[in-house]
Coordinates of C-alpha atoms and ligand atoms in Angstrom, one line a residue:
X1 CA -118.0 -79.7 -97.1
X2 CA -114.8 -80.8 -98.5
X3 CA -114.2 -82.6 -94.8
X4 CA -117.0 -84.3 -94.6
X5 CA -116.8 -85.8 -98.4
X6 CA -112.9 -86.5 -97.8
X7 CA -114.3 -88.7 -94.3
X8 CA -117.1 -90.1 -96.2
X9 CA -115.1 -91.1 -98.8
X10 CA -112.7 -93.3 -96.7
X11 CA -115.3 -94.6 -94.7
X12 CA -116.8 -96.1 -97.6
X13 CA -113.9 -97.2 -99.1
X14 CA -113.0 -99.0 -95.8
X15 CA -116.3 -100.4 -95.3
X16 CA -117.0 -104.3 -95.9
X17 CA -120.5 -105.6 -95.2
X18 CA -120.5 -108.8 -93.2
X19 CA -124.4 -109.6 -94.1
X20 CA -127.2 -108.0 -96.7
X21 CA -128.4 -106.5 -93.6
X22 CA -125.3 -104.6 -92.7
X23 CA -124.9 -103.8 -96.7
X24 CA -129.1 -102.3 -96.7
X25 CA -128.1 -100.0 -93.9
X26 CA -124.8 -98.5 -95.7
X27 CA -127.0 -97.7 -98.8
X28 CA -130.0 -95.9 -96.5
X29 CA -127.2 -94.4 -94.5
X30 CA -125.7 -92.9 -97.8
X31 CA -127.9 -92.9 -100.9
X32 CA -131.3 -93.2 -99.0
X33 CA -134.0 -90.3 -99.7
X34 CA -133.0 -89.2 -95.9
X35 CA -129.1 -90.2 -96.5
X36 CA -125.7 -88.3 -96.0
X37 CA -125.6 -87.8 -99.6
X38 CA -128.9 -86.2 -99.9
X39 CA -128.0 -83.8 -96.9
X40 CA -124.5 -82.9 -98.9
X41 CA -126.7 -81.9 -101.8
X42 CA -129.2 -79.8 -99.8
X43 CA -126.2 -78.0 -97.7
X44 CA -124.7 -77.6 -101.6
X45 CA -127.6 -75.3 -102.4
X46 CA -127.0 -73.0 -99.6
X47 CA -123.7 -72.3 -100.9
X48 CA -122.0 -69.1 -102.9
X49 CA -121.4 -69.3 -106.4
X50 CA -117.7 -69.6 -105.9
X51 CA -118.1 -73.0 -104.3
X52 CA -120.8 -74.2 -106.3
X53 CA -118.1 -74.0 -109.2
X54 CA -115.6 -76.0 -106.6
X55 CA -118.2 -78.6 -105.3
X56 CA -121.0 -79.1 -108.0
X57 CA -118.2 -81.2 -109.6
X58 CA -116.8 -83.0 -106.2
X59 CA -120.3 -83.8 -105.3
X60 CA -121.3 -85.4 -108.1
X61 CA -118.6 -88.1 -108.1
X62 CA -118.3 -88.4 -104.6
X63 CA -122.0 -89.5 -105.0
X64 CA -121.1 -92.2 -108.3
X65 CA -118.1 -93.6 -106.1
X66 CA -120.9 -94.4 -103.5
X67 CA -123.4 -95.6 -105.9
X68 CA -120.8 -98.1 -107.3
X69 CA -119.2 -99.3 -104.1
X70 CA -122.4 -100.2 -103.3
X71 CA -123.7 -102.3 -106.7
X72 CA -119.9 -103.7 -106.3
X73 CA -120.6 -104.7 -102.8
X74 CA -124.1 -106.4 -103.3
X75 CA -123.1 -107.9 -106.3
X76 CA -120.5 -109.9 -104.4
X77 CA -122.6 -110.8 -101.7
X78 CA -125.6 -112.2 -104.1
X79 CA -122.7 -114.5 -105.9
X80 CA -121.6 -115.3 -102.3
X81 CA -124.7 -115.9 -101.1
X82 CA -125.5 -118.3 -103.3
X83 CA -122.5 -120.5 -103.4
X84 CA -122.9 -120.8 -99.4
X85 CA -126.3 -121.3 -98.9
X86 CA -126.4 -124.5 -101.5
X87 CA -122.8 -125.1 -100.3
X88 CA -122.0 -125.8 -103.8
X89 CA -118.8 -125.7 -105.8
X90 CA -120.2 -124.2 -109.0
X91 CA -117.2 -125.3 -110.8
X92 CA -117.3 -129.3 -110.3
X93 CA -119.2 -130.9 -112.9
X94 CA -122.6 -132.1 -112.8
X95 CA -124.4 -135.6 -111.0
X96 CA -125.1 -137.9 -114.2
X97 CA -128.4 -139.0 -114.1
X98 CA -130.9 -142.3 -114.5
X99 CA -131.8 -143.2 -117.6
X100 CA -134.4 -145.8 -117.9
X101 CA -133.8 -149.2 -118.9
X102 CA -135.6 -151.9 -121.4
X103 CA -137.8 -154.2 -119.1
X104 CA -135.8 -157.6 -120.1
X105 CA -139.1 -159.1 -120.9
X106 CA -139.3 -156.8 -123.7
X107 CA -135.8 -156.9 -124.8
X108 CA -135.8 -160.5 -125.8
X109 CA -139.7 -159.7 -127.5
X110 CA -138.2 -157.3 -129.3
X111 CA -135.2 -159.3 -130.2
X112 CA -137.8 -162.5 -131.2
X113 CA -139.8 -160.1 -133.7
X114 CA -136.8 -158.8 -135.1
X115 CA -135.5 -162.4 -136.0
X116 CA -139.1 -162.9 -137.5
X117 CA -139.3 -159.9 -139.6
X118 CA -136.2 -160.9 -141.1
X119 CA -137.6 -163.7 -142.2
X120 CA -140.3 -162.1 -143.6
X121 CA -143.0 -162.7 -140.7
X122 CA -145.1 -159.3 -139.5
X123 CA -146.7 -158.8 -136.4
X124 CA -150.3 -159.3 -135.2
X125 CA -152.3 -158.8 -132.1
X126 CA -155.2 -159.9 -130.5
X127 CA -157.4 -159.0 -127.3
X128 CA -156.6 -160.5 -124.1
X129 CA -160.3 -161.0 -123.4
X130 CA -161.4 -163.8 -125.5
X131 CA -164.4 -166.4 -126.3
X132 CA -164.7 -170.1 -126.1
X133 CA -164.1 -170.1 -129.7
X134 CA -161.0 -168.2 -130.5
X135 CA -159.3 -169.5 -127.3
X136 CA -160.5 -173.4 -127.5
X137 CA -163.3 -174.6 -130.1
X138 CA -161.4 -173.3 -133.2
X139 CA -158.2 -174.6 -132.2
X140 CA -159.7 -178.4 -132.0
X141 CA -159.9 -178.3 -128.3
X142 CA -162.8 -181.3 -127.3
X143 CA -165.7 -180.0 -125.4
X144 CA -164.4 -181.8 -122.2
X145 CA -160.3 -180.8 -122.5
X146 CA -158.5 -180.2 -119.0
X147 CA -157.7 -177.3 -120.5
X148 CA -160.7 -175.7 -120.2
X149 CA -161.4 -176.4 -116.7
X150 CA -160.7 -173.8 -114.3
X151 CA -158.1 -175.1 -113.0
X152 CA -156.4 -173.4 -115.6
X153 CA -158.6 -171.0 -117.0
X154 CA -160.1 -167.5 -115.8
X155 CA -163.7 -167.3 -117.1
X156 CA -165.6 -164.3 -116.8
X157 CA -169.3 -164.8 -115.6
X158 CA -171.1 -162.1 -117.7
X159 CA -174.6 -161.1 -116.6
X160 CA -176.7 -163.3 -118.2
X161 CA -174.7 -166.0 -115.8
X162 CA -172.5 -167.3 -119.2
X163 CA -169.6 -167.8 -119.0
X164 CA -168.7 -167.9 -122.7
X165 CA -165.5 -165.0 -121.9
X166 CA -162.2 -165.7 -120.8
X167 CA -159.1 -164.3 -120.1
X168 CA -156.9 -165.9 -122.9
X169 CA -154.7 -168.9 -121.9
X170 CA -152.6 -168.7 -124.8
X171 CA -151.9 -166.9 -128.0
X172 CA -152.6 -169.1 -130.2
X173 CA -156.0 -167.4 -130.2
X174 CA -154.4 -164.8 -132.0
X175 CA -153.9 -167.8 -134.7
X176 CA -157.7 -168.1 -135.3
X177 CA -158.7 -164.4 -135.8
X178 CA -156.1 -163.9 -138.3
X179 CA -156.9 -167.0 -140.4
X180 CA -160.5 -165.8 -140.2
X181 CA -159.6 -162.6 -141.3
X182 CA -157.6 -162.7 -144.4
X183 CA -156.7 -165.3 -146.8
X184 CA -153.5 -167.1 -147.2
X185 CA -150.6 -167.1 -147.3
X186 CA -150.2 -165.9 -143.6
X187 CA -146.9 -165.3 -141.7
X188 CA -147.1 -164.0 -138.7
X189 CA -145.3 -163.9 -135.3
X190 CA -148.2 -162.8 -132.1
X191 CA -146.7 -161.6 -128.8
X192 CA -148.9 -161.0 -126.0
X193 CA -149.6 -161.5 -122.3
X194 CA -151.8 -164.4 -121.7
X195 CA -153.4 -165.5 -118.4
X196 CA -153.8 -168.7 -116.2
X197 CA -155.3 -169.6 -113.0
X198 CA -151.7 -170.7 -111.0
X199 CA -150.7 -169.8 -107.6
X200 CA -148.0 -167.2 -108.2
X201 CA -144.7 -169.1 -107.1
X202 CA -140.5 -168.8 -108.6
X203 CA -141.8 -171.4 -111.2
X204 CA -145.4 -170.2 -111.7
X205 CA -147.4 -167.3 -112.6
X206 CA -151.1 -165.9 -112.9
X207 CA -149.7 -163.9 -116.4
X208 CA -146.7 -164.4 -118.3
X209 CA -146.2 -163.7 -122.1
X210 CA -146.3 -165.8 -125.1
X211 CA -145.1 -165.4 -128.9
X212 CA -146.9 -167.1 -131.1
X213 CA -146.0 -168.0 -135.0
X214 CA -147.9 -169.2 -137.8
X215 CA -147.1 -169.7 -141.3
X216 CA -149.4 -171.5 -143.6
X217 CA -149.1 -171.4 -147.4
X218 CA -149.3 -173.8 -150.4
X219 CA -147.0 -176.9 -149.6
X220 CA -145.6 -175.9 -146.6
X221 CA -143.6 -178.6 -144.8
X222 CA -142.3 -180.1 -141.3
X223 CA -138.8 -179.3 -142.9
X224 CA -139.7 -175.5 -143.0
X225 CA -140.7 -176.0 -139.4
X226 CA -137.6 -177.5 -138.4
X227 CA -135.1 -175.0 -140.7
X228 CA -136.9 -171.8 -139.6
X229 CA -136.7 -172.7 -135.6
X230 CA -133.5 -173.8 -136.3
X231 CA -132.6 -170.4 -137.5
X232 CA -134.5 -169.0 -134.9
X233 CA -132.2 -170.7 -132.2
X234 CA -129.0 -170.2 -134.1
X235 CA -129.9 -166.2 -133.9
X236 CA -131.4 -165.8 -130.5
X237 CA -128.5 -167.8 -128.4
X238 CA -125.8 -168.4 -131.1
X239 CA -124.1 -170.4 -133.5
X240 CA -123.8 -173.7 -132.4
X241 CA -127.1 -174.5 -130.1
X242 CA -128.4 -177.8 -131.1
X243 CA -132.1 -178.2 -131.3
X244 CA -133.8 -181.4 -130.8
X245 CA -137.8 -182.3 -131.5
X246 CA -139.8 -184.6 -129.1
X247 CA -143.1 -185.8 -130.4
X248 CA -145.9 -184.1 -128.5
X249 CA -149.9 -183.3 -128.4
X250 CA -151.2 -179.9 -129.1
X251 CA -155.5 -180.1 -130.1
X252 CA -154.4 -177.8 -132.6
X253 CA -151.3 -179.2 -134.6
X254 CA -151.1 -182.2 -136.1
X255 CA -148.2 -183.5 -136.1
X256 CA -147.4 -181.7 -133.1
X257 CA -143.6 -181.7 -131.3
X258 CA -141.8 -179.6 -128.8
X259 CA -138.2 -178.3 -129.4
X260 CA -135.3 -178.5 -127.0
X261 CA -131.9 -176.5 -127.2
X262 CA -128.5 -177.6 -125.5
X263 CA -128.5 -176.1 -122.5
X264 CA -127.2 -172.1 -122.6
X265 CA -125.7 -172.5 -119.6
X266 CA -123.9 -175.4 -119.7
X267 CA -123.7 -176.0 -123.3
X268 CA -125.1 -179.5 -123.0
X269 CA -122.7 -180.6 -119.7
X270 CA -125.2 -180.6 -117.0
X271 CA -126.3 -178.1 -114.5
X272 CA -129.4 -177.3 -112.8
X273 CA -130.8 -175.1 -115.0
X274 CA -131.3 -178.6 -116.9
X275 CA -131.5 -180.4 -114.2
X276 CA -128.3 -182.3 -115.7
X277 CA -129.8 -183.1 -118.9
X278 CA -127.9 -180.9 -120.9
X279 CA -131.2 -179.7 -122.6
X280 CA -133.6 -177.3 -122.1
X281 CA -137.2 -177.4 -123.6
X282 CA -138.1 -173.8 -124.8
X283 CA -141.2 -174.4 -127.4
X284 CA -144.5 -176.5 -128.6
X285 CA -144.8 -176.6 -132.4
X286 CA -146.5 -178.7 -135.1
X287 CA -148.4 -178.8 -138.5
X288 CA -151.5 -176.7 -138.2
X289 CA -154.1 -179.5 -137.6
X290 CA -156.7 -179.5 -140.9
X291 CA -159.6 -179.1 -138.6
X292 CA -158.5 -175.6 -137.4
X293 CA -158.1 -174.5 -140.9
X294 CA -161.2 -175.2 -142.2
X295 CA -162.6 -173.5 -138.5
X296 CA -161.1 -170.7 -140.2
X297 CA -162.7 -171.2 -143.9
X298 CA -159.4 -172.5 -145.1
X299 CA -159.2 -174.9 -147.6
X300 CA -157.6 -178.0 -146.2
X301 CA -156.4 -179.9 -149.1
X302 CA -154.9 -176.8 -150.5
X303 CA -152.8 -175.5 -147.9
X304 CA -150.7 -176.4 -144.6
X305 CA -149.1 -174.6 -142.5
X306 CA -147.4 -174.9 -139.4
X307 CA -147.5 -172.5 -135.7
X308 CA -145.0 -172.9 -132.5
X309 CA -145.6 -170.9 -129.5
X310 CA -143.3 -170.0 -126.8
X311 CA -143.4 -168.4 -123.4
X312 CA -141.4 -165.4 -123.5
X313 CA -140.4 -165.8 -119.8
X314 CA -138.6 -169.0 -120.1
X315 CA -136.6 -167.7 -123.0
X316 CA -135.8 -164.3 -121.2
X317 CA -134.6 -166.8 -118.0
X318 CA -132.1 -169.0 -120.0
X319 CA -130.8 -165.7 -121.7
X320 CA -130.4 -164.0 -118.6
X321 CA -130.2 -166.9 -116.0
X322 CA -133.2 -165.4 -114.0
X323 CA -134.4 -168.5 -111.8
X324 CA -137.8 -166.8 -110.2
X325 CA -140.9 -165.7 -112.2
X326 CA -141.6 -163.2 -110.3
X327 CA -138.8 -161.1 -110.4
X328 CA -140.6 -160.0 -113.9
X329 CA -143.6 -158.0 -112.3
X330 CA -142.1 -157.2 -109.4
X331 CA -140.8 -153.9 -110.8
X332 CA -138.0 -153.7 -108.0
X333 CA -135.1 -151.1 -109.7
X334 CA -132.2 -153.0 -108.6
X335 CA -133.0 -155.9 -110.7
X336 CA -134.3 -153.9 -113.7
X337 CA -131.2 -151.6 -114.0
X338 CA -129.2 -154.3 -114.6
X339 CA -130.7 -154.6 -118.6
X340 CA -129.4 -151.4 -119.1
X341 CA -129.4 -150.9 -123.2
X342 CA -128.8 -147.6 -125.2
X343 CA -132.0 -148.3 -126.6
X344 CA -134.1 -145.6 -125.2
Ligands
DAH1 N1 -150.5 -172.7 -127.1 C1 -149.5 -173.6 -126.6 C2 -149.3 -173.3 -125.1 O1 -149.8 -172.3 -124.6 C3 -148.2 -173.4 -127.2 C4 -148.2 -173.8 -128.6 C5 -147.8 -175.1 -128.9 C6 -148.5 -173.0 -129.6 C7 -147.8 -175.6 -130.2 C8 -148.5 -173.4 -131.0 C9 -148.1 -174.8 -131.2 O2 -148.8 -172.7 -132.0 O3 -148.1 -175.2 -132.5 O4 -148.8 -174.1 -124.4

């Protein structure tokens, strides 16, 4: 018996499984039910008393060296294993990952509002699905405007064959339903997306996104207009832009203007982002005309007030010099990744 444990012994020692196959066969070749081990143990019983004394003692290690060669050996080859099959270096560090980025149309929206609220203005919505009356007839639009040809506009035929509903054109809708629904004074800044029946080209798109502002209060003036865009323009692209009004028409505002900045890129040089103007035009603003107040059950005499509105797009491309439109909804990850904020 002795032998046969000294030759086991070095065979196990010496043995080195090249596989998990070769590693299986050592354990049912020695510890199996049927194994060497198992046949040393029955030949063990057949022995005299003297030798029991000698071998009980032999036997039982020789079996605990086998048992833990063996969880020795497969414990190496399970570590092994693994490294090799994913042919991975467990010790190099990690693959960063993607975070997600701000969609730039909603960075500079979210810079806008921010401005506003420090001024004092909150935020209001409104559906995108509007009537005749919030999106034209309150805001002084005549019956017979361009504007409400469809040309520009996307009615919606309802069953009845109406066509009262449309997609809104603007947010200056938004305008209406607030003044109908509270009671001054009001001070508000409205993003949304608003909708218009143009062929989608670099300069032109079916939806794009507007903010909106009203403020109308006892004795409010065309000064406060001016200031608080001013400050607006000052915040948004710096110290140092220069604004400039140009009379305009709006149904709704009366007087009604639209503001030009120097140009961001140029700073008032030339370029052809301004086609070599030196300014760009970024808004339309006036005095709330007095007809759309009293649409709204506003009291004329007593208040004014005065709205701008501006396409978030066109602010977004001077900030960012992005010369197509429809970049914006074309979701394509090499172009979004580059607005990359810690804002998550
Ligand atoms: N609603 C106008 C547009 O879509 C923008 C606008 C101009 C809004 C003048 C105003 C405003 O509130 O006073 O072109």
């Amino acid at each position: 018996m002795q032998e046969k444990i000294d030759q086991y012994t070095a065979d196990i020692q010496a043995f080195s499984p090249a596989n998990a196959d070769e590693l299986e066969a050592f354990r049912i070749k020695y510890l199996g039910t049927k194994g060497l081990i198992k046949d040393l143990f029955e030949e063990f019983k057949t022995v005299g008393p003297e030798e029991k004394r000698v071998f009980g003692k032999v036997l039982n290690q020789f079996k605990q060296t086998a048992e833990a060669k063996y969880a020795e050996l497969k414990e190496g080859l399970d570590s092994g294993a693994k490294t090799q099959d994913l042919g991975l270096d467990l010790t190099l560090p990690g693959d960063g990952f993607e975070v997600g980025s701000r969609h730039p149309l909603s960075l500079v929206r979210n810079e806008i509002i921010d401005i506003f609220k420090r001024l004092g203005f909150v935020v209001a919505e409104g559906p995108e699905i509007e009537d005749d009356w919030h999106n034209f007839s309150a805001l002084n639009f005549p019956q017979e405007h361009p504007a409400r040809d469809m040309q520009d506009t996307f009615f919606i035929r309802k069953g009845d064959g109406s066509d009262d509903i449309a997609l809104r054109t603007h947010t200056s809708s938004v305008q209406v339903r607030m003044m109908e629904n509270g009671r001054p004074p009001f001070r508000a800044i409205m993003p949304g997306r608003v909708y218009r029946n143009e062929a989608i080209s670099a300069r032109a798109h079916c939806f794009f996104h507007q903010v909106e502002g009203l403020y109308v209060d006892e004795n409010v003036s065309f000064a406060d207009l001016k200031q608080t865009l001013f400050h607006f323009v000052q915040e948004l692209y710096g110290e140092g832009t220069k604004v400039r009004f140009r009379p305009s028409y709006f149904p709704f505002t009366e007087p009604s203007a639209e503001m030009d900045i120097s140009c961001t890129i140029c700073k008032g040089d030339g370029c052809n982002m301004c086609k070599y103007t030196g300014w760009v035009e970024i808004l339309g603003c006036g005095m709330v005309d007095p007809n759309v107040l009293e649409n709204c059950g506003i009291d004329s005499k007593k208040y004014t007030g005065f709205a701008f509105g501006m396409g978030i797009e066109r602010i977004t491309n001077l900030k960012y010099v992005i010369r197509d439109l429809r970049l914006f909804s074309e979701n394509d990850v090499r172009f979004l990744k580059q607005f990359q904020t810690d804002i998550i």
